[in-house]
CSV table of C-alpha atoms and ligand atoms in Angstrom, one decimal:
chain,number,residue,atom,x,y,z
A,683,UNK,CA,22.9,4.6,-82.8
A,684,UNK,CA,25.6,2.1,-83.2
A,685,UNK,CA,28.3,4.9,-83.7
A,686,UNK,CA,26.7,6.7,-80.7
A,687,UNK,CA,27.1,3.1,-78.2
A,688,UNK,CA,30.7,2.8,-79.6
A,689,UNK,CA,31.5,6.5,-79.2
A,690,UNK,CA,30.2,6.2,-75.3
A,691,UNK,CA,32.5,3.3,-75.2
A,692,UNK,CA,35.5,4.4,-76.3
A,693,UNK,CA,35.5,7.9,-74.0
A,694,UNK,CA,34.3,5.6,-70.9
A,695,UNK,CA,36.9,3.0,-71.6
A,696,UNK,CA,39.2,5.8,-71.9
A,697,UNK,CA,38.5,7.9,-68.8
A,698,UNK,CA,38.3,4.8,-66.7
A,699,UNK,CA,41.9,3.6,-67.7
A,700,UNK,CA,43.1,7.4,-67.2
A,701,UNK,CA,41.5,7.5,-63.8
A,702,UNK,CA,43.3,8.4,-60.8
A,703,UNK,CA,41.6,7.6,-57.4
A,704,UNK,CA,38.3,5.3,-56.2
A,705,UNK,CA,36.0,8.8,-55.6
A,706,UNK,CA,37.0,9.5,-59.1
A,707,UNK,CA,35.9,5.4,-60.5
A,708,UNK,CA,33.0,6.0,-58.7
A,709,UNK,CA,31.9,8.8,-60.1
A,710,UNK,CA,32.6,7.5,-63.8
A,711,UNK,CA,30.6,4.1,-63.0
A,712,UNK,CA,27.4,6.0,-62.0
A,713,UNK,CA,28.1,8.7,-65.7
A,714,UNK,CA,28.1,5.7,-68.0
A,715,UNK,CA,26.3,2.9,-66.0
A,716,UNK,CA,24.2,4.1,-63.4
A,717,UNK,CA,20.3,4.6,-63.7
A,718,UNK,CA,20.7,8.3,-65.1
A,719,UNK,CA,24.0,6.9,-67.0
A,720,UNK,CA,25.2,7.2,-70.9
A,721,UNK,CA,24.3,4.1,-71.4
A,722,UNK,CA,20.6,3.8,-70.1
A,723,UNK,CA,20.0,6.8,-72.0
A,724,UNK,CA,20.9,5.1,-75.6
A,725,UNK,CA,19.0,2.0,-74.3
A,726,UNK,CA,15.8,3.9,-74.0
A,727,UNK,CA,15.8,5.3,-77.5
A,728,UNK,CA,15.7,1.7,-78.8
A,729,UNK,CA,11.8,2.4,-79.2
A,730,UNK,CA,12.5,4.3,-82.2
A,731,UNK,CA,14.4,1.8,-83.8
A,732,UNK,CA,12.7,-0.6,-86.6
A,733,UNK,CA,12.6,-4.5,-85.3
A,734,UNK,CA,15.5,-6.4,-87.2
A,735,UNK,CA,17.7,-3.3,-85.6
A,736,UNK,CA,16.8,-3.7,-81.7
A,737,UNK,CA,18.4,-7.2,-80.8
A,738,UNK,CA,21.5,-6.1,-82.6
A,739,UNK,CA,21.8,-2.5,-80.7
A,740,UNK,CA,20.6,-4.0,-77.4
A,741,UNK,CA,23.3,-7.0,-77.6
A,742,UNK,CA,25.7,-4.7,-78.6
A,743,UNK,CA,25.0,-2.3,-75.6
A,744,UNK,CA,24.6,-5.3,-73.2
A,745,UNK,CA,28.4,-6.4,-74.4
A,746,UNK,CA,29.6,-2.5,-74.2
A,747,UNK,CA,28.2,-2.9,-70.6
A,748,UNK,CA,30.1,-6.1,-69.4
A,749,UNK,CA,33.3,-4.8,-70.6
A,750,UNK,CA,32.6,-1.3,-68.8
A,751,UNK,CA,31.7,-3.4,-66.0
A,752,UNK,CA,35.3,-5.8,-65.9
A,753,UNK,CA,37.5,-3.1,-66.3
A,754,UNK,CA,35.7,-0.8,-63.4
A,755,UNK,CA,36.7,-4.5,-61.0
A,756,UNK,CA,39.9,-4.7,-62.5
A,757,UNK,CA,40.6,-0.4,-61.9
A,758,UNK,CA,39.0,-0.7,-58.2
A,759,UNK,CA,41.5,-3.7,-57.6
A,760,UNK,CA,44.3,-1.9,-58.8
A,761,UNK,CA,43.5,1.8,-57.3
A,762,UNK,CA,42.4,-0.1,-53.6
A,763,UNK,CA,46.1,-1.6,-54.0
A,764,UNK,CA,47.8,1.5,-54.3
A,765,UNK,CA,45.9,3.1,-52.1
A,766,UNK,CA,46.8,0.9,-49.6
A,767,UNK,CA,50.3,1.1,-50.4
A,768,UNK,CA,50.3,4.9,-50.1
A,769,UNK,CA,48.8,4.8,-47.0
A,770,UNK,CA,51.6,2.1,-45.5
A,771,UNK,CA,54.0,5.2,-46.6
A,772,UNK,CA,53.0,7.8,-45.4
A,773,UNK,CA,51.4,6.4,-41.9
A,774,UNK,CA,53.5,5.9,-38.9
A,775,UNK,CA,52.3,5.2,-35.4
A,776,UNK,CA,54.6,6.0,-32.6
A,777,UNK,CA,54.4,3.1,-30.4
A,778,UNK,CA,56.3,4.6,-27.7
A,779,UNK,CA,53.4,7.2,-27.3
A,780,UNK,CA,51.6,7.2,-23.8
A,781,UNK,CA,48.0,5.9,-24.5
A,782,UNK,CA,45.2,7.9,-23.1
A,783,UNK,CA,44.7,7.4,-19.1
A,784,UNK,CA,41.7,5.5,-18.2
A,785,UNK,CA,39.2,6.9,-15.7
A,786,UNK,CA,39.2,3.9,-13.0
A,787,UNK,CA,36.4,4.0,-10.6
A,788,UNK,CA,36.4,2.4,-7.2
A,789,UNK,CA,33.4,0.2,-5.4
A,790,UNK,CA,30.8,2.2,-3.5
A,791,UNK,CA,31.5,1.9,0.5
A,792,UNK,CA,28.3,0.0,0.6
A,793,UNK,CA,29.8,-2.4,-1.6
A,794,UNK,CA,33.1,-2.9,-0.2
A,795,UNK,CA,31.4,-3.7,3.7
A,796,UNK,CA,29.0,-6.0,1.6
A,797,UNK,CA,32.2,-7.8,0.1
A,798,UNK,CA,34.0,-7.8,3.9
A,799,UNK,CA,31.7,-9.2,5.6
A,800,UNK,CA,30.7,-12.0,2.8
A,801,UNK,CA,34.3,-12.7,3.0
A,802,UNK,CA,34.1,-13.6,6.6
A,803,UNK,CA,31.1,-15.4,6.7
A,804,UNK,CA,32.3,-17.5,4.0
A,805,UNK,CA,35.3,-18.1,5.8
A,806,UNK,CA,33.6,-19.3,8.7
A,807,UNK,CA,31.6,-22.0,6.0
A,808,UNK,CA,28.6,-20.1,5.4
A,809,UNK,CA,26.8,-19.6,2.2
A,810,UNK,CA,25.3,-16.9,0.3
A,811,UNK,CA,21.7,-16.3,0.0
A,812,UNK,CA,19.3,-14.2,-1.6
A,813,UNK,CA,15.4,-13.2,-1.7
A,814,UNK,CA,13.2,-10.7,-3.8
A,815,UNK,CA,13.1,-7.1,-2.5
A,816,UNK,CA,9.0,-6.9,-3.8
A,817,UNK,CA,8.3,-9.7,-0.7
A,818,UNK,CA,5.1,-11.4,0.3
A,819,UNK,CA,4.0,-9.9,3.6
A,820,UNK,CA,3.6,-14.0,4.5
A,821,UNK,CA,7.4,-14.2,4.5
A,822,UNK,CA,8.7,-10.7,5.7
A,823,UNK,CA,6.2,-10.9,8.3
A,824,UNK,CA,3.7,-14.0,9.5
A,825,UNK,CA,6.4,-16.8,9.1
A,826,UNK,CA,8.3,-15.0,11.3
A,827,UNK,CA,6.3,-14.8,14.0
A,828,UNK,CA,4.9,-11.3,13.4
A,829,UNK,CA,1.5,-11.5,13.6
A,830,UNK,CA,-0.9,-8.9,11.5
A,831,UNK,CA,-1.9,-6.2,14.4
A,832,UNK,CA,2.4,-6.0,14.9
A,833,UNK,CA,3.2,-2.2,14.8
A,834,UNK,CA,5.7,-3.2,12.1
A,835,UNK,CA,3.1,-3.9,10.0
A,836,UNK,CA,2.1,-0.4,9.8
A,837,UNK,CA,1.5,1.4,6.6
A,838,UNK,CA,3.3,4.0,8.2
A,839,UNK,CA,6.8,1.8,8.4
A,840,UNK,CA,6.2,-0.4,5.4
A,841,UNK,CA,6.2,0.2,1.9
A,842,UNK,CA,2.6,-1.7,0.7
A,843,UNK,CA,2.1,-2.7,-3.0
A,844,UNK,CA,-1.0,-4.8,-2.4
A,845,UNK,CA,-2.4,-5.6,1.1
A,846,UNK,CA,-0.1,-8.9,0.8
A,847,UNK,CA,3.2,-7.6,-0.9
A,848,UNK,CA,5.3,-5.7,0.3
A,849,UNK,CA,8.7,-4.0,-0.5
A,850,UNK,CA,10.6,-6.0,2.5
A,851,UNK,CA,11.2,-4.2,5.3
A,852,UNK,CA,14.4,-6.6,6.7
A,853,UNK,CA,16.2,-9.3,5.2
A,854,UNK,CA,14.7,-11.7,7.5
A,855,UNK,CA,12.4,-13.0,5.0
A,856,UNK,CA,15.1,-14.9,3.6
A,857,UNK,CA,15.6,-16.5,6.4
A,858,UNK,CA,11.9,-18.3,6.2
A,859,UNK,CA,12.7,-19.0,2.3
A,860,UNK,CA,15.8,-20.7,3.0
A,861,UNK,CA,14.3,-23.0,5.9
A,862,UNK,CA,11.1,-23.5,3.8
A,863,UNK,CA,13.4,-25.5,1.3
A,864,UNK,CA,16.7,-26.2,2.9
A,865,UNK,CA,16.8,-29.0,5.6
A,866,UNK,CA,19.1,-28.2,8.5
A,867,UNK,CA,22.1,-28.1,8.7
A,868,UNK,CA,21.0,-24.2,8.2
A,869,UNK,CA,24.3,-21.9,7.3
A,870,UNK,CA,23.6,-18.7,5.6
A,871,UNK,CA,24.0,-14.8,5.0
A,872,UNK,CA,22.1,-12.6,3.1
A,873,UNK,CA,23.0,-9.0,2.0
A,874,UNK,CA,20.6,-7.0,0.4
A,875,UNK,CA,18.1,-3.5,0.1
A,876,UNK,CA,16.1,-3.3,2.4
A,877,UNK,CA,13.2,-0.4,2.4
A,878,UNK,CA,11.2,1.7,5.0
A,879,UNK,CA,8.2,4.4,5.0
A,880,UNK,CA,11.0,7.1,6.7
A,881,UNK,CA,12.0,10.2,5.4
A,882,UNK,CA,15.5,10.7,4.6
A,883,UNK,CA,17.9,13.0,7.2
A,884,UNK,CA,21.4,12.2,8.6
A,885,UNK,CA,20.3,8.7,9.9
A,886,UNK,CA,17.7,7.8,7.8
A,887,UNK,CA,16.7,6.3,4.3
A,888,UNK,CA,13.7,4.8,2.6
A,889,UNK,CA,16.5,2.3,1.2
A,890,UNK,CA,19.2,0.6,2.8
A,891,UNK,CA,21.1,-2.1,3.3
A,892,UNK,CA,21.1,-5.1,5.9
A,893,UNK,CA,23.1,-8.1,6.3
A,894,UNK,CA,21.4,-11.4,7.5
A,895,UNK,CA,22.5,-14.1,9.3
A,896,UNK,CA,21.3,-17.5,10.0
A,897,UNK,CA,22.2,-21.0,11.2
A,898,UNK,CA,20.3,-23.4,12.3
A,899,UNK,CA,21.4,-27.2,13.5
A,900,UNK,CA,21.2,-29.7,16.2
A,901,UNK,CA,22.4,-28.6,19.5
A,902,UNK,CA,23.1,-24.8,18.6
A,903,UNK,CA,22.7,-22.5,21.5
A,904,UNK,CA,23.8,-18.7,22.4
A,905,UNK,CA,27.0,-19.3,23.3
A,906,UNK,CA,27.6,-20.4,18.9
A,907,UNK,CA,25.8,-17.0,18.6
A,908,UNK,CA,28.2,-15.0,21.1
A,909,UNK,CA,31.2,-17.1,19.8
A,910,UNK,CA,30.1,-16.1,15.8
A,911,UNK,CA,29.3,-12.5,16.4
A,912,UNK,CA,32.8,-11.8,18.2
A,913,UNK,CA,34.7,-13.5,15.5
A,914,UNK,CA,33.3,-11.6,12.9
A,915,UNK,CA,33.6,-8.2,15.1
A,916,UNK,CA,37.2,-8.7,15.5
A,917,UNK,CA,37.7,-9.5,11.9
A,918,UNK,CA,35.8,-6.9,10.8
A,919,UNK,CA,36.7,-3.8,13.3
A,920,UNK,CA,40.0,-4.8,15.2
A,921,UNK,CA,41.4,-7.9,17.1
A,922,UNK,CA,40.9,-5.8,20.0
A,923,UNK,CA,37.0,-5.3,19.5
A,924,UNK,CA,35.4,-6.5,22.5
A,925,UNK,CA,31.2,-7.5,21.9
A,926,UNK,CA,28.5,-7.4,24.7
A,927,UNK,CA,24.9,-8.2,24.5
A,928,UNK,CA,21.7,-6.2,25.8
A,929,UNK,CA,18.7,-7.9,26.1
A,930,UNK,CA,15.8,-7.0,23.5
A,931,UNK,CA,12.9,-7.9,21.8
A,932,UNK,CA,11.8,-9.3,18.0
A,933,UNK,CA,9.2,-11.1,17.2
A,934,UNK,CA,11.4,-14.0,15.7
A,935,UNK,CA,13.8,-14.8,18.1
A,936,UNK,CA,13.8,-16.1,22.0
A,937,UNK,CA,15.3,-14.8,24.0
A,938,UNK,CA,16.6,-11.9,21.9
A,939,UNK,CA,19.5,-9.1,22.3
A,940,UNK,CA,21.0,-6.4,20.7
A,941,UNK,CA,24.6,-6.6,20.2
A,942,UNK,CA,26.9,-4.0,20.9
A,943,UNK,CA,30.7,-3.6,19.3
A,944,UNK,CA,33.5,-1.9,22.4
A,945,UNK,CA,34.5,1.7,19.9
A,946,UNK,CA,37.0,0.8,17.1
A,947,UNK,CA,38.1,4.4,17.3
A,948,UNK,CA,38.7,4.8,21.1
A,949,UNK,CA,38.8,1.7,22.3
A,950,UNK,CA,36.5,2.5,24.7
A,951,UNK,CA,37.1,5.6,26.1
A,952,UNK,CA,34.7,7.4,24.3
A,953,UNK,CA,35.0,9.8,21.5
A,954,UNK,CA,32.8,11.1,18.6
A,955,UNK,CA,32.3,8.0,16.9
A,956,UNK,CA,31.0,6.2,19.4
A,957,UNK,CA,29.7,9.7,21.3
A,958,UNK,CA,31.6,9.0,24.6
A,959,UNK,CA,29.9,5.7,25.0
A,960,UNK,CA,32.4,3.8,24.6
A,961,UNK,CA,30.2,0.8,22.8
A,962,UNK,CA,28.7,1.5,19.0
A,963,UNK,CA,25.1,-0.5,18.8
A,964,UNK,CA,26.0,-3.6,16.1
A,965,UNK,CA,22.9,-5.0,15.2
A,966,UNK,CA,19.8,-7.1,16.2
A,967,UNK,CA,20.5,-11.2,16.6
A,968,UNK,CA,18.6,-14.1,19.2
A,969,UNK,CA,18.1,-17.6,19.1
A,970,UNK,CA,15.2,-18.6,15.6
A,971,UNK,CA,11.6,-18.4,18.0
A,972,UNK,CA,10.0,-21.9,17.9
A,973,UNK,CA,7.3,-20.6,16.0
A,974,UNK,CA,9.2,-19.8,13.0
A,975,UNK,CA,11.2,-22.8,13.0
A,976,UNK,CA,7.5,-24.4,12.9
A,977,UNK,CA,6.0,-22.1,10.9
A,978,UNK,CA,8.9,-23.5,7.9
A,979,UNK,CA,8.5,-26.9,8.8
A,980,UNK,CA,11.3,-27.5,11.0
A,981,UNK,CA,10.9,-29.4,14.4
A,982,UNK,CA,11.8,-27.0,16.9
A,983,UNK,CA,12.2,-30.4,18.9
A,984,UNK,CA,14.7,-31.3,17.3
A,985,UNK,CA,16.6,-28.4,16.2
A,986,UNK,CA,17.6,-25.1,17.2
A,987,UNK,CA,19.0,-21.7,15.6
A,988,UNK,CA,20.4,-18.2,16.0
A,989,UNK,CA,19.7,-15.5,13.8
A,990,UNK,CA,21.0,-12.2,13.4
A,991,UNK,CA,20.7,-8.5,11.3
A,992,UNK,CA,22.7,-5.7,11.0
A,993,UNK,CA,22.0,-2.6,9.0
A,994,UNK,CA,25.1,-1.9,6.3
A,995,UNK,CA,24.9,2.3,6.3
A,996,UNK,CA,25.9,1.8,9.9
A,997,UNK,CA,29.0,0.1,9.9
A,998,UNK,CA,30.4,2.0,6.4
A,999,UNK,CA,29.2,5.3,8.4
A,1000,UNK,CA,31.1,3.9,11.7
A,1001,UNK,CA,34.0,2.2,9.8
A,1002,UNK,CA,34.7,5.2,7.3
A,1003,UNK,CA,33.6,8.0,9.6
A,1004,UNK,CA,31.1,9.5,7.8
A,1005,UNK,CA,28.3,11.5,9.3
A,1006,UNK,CA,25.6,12.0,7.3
A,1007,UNK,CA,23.8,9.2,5.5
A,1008,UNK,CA,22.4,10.6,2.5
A,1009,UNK,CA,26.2,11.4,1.3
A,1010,UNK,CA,26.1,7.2,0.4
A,1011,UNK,CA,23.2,8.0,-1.9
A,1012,UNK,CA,24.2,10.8,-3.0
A,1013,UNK,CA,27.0,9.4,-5.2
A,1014,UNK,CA,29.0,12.2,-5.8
A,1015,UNK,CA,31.9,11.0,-7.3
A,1016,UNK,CA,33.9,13.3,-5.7
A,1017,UNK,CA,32.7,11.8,-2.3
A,1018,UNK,CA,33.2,8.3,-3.1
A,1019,UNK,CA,36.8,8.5,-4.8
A,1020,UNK,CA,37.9,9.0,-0.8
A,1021,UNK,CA,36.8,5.2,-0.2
B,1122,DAH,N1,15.3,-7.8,11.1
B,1122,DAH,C1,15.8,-7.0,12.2
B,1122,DAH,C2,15.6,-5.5,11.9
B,1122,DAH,O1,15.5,-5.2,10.7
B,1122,DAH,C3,17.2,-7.3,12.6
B,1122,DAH,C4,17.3,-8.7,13.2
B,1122,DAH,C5,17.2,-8.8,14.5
B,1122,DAH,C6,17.5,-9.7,12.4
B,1122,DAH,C7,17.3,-10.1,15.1
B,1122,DAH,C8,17.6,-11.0,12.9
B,1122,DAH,C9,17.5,-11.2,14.3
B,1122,DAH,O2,17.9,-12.1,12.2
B,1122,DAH,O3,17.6,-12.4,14.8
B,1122,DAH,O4,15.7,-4.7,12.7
């Protein structure tokens, strides 16, 4: 046996000092000391052996073993080096290469209104809010001032999840949540999805997206509200944008008005965009109804508010001439790469 351990040492020793490359080690390290290896082998024909032999055999396998083991270190040091070295040679990288061209995308129309209009709210002081889309009907409807036989409340315009949640219908919920905690002065906007029981055509989504408004403070009256809306109509849509109001009704405001934008296409003529009217309908706005001011623990005594909404699809459809509503949703790249 002992002629057999040295013979395995002397051909492993051998090969490993001859060997030329780390697949090559690696091979050699699993022939003479892996599980299946050389050495294993001779170890488990120790049984046969008489006592007074065994230490001696196994000691001098277990010393074959450690010096296998230091020179397979000392060749992977050595062969990683010039490995290494070889590859420093032969590679080169041609810095001067152009790299590979990045696909940039671009923000969704939706987005880049949302971010326009933030911008000049914030400019005017105002601050960003925000409210769950899964809504308590309490807040997207009772607090303001919608009371539970309100045609709104319909199943067939309102997304219910239980008979007191709801997917909200407007960002005006938001409103209530902000006055609920926030004592006035009241300064805020609120962008967000908003969802109805309608079925998609040219006009029309389940999901959209509406832009709120609120402020609320002593002394504020409609002439803050006119003031506000034609500021942000003539930074939005032209200096020249002119704004007039049409009386209307929501439950949360008194007295109440739809507001209309003079056509940022025409001027006022009338053309397609605006379809010869001259005027393109902006949005829904009124002085906060002393209910809801109540109804969040604010004393309509003391304080007073204007409030207003505007739907998001409209003015990227208006601003960016596009006619058909579902091509926001759609999200063809192809599409959207114009914007
Ligand atoms: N929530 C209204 C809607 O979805 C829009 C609106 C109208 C919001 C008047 C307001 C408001 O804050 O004062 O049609």
């Amino acid at each position: 046996m002992k002629e057999e351990i040295l013979k395995i040492k002397e051909n492993s020793l051998a090969s490993i000092k001859s060997c030329k490359n780390l697949k090559e080690l690696n091979e050699l390290k699993v022939k003479y000391l892996g599980k299946k290896g050389e050495l294993t082998i001779v170890l488990r024909g120790m049984g046969k052996l008489n006592p007074e032999e065994r230490p001696i055999m196994g000691s001098l396998v277990n010393q074959v073993r450690d010096e296998l083991n230091d020179l397979v270190k000392e060749k992977e040091k050595e062969l990683k080096k010039e490995e290494l070295q070889k590859r420093l040679e032969t590679e080169n990288i041609d810095v001067t290469e152009p790299s590979k061209k990045i696909n940039l995308g671009s923000y969704h129309p939706i987005t880049q209104i949302i971010d326009e209009v933030t911008e000049i709210f914030l400019g005017m002081g105002y601050e960003i809010a925000d409210g769950p889309e899964v809504e308590k009907a309490i807040y997207n409807f009772d607090q303001l001032n919608t009371p539970p036989d309100h045609p709104a409340r319909d199943v067939q315009d309102t997304f219910y999840i239980t008979e007191d949640i709801v997917l909200r219908s407007q960002t005006s919920p938001v409103q209530a949540r902000v006055m609920e905690k926030q004592k006035p002065p009241i300064k805020i906007i609120c962008p967000g999805a908003v969802y109805r029981s309608d079925s998609v055509d040219a006009t029309h989504s389940p999901v959209f997206h509406q832009i709120e408004g609120l402020v609320v403070d002593k002394n504020i009256s409609m002439t803050d509200l006119k003031g506000t809306l034609e500021m942000f109509a003539k930074k939005c849509l032209g200096e020249n944008t002119k704004i007039r109001f049409r009386p209307h009704h929501f439950p949360f405001t008194e007295p109440s008005a739809e507001a209309d934008v003079s056509c940022f296409v025409c001027g006022g003529k009338g053309c397609r965009v605006c379809k010869q009217e001259g005027w393109i309908e902006l949005l829904g706005c009124g002085m906060v109804h002393p209910n809801v001011l109540k109804n969040c623990g604010i004393d309509p005594e003391e304080y007073t508010g204007f409030a207003f909404g505007f739907g998001v699809e409209r003015i990227a459809m208006a601003k960016f001439g596009i006619e058909d509503m579902r091509l926001l949703f759609e999200n063809d790249v192809r599409f959207l790469k114009q914007f």
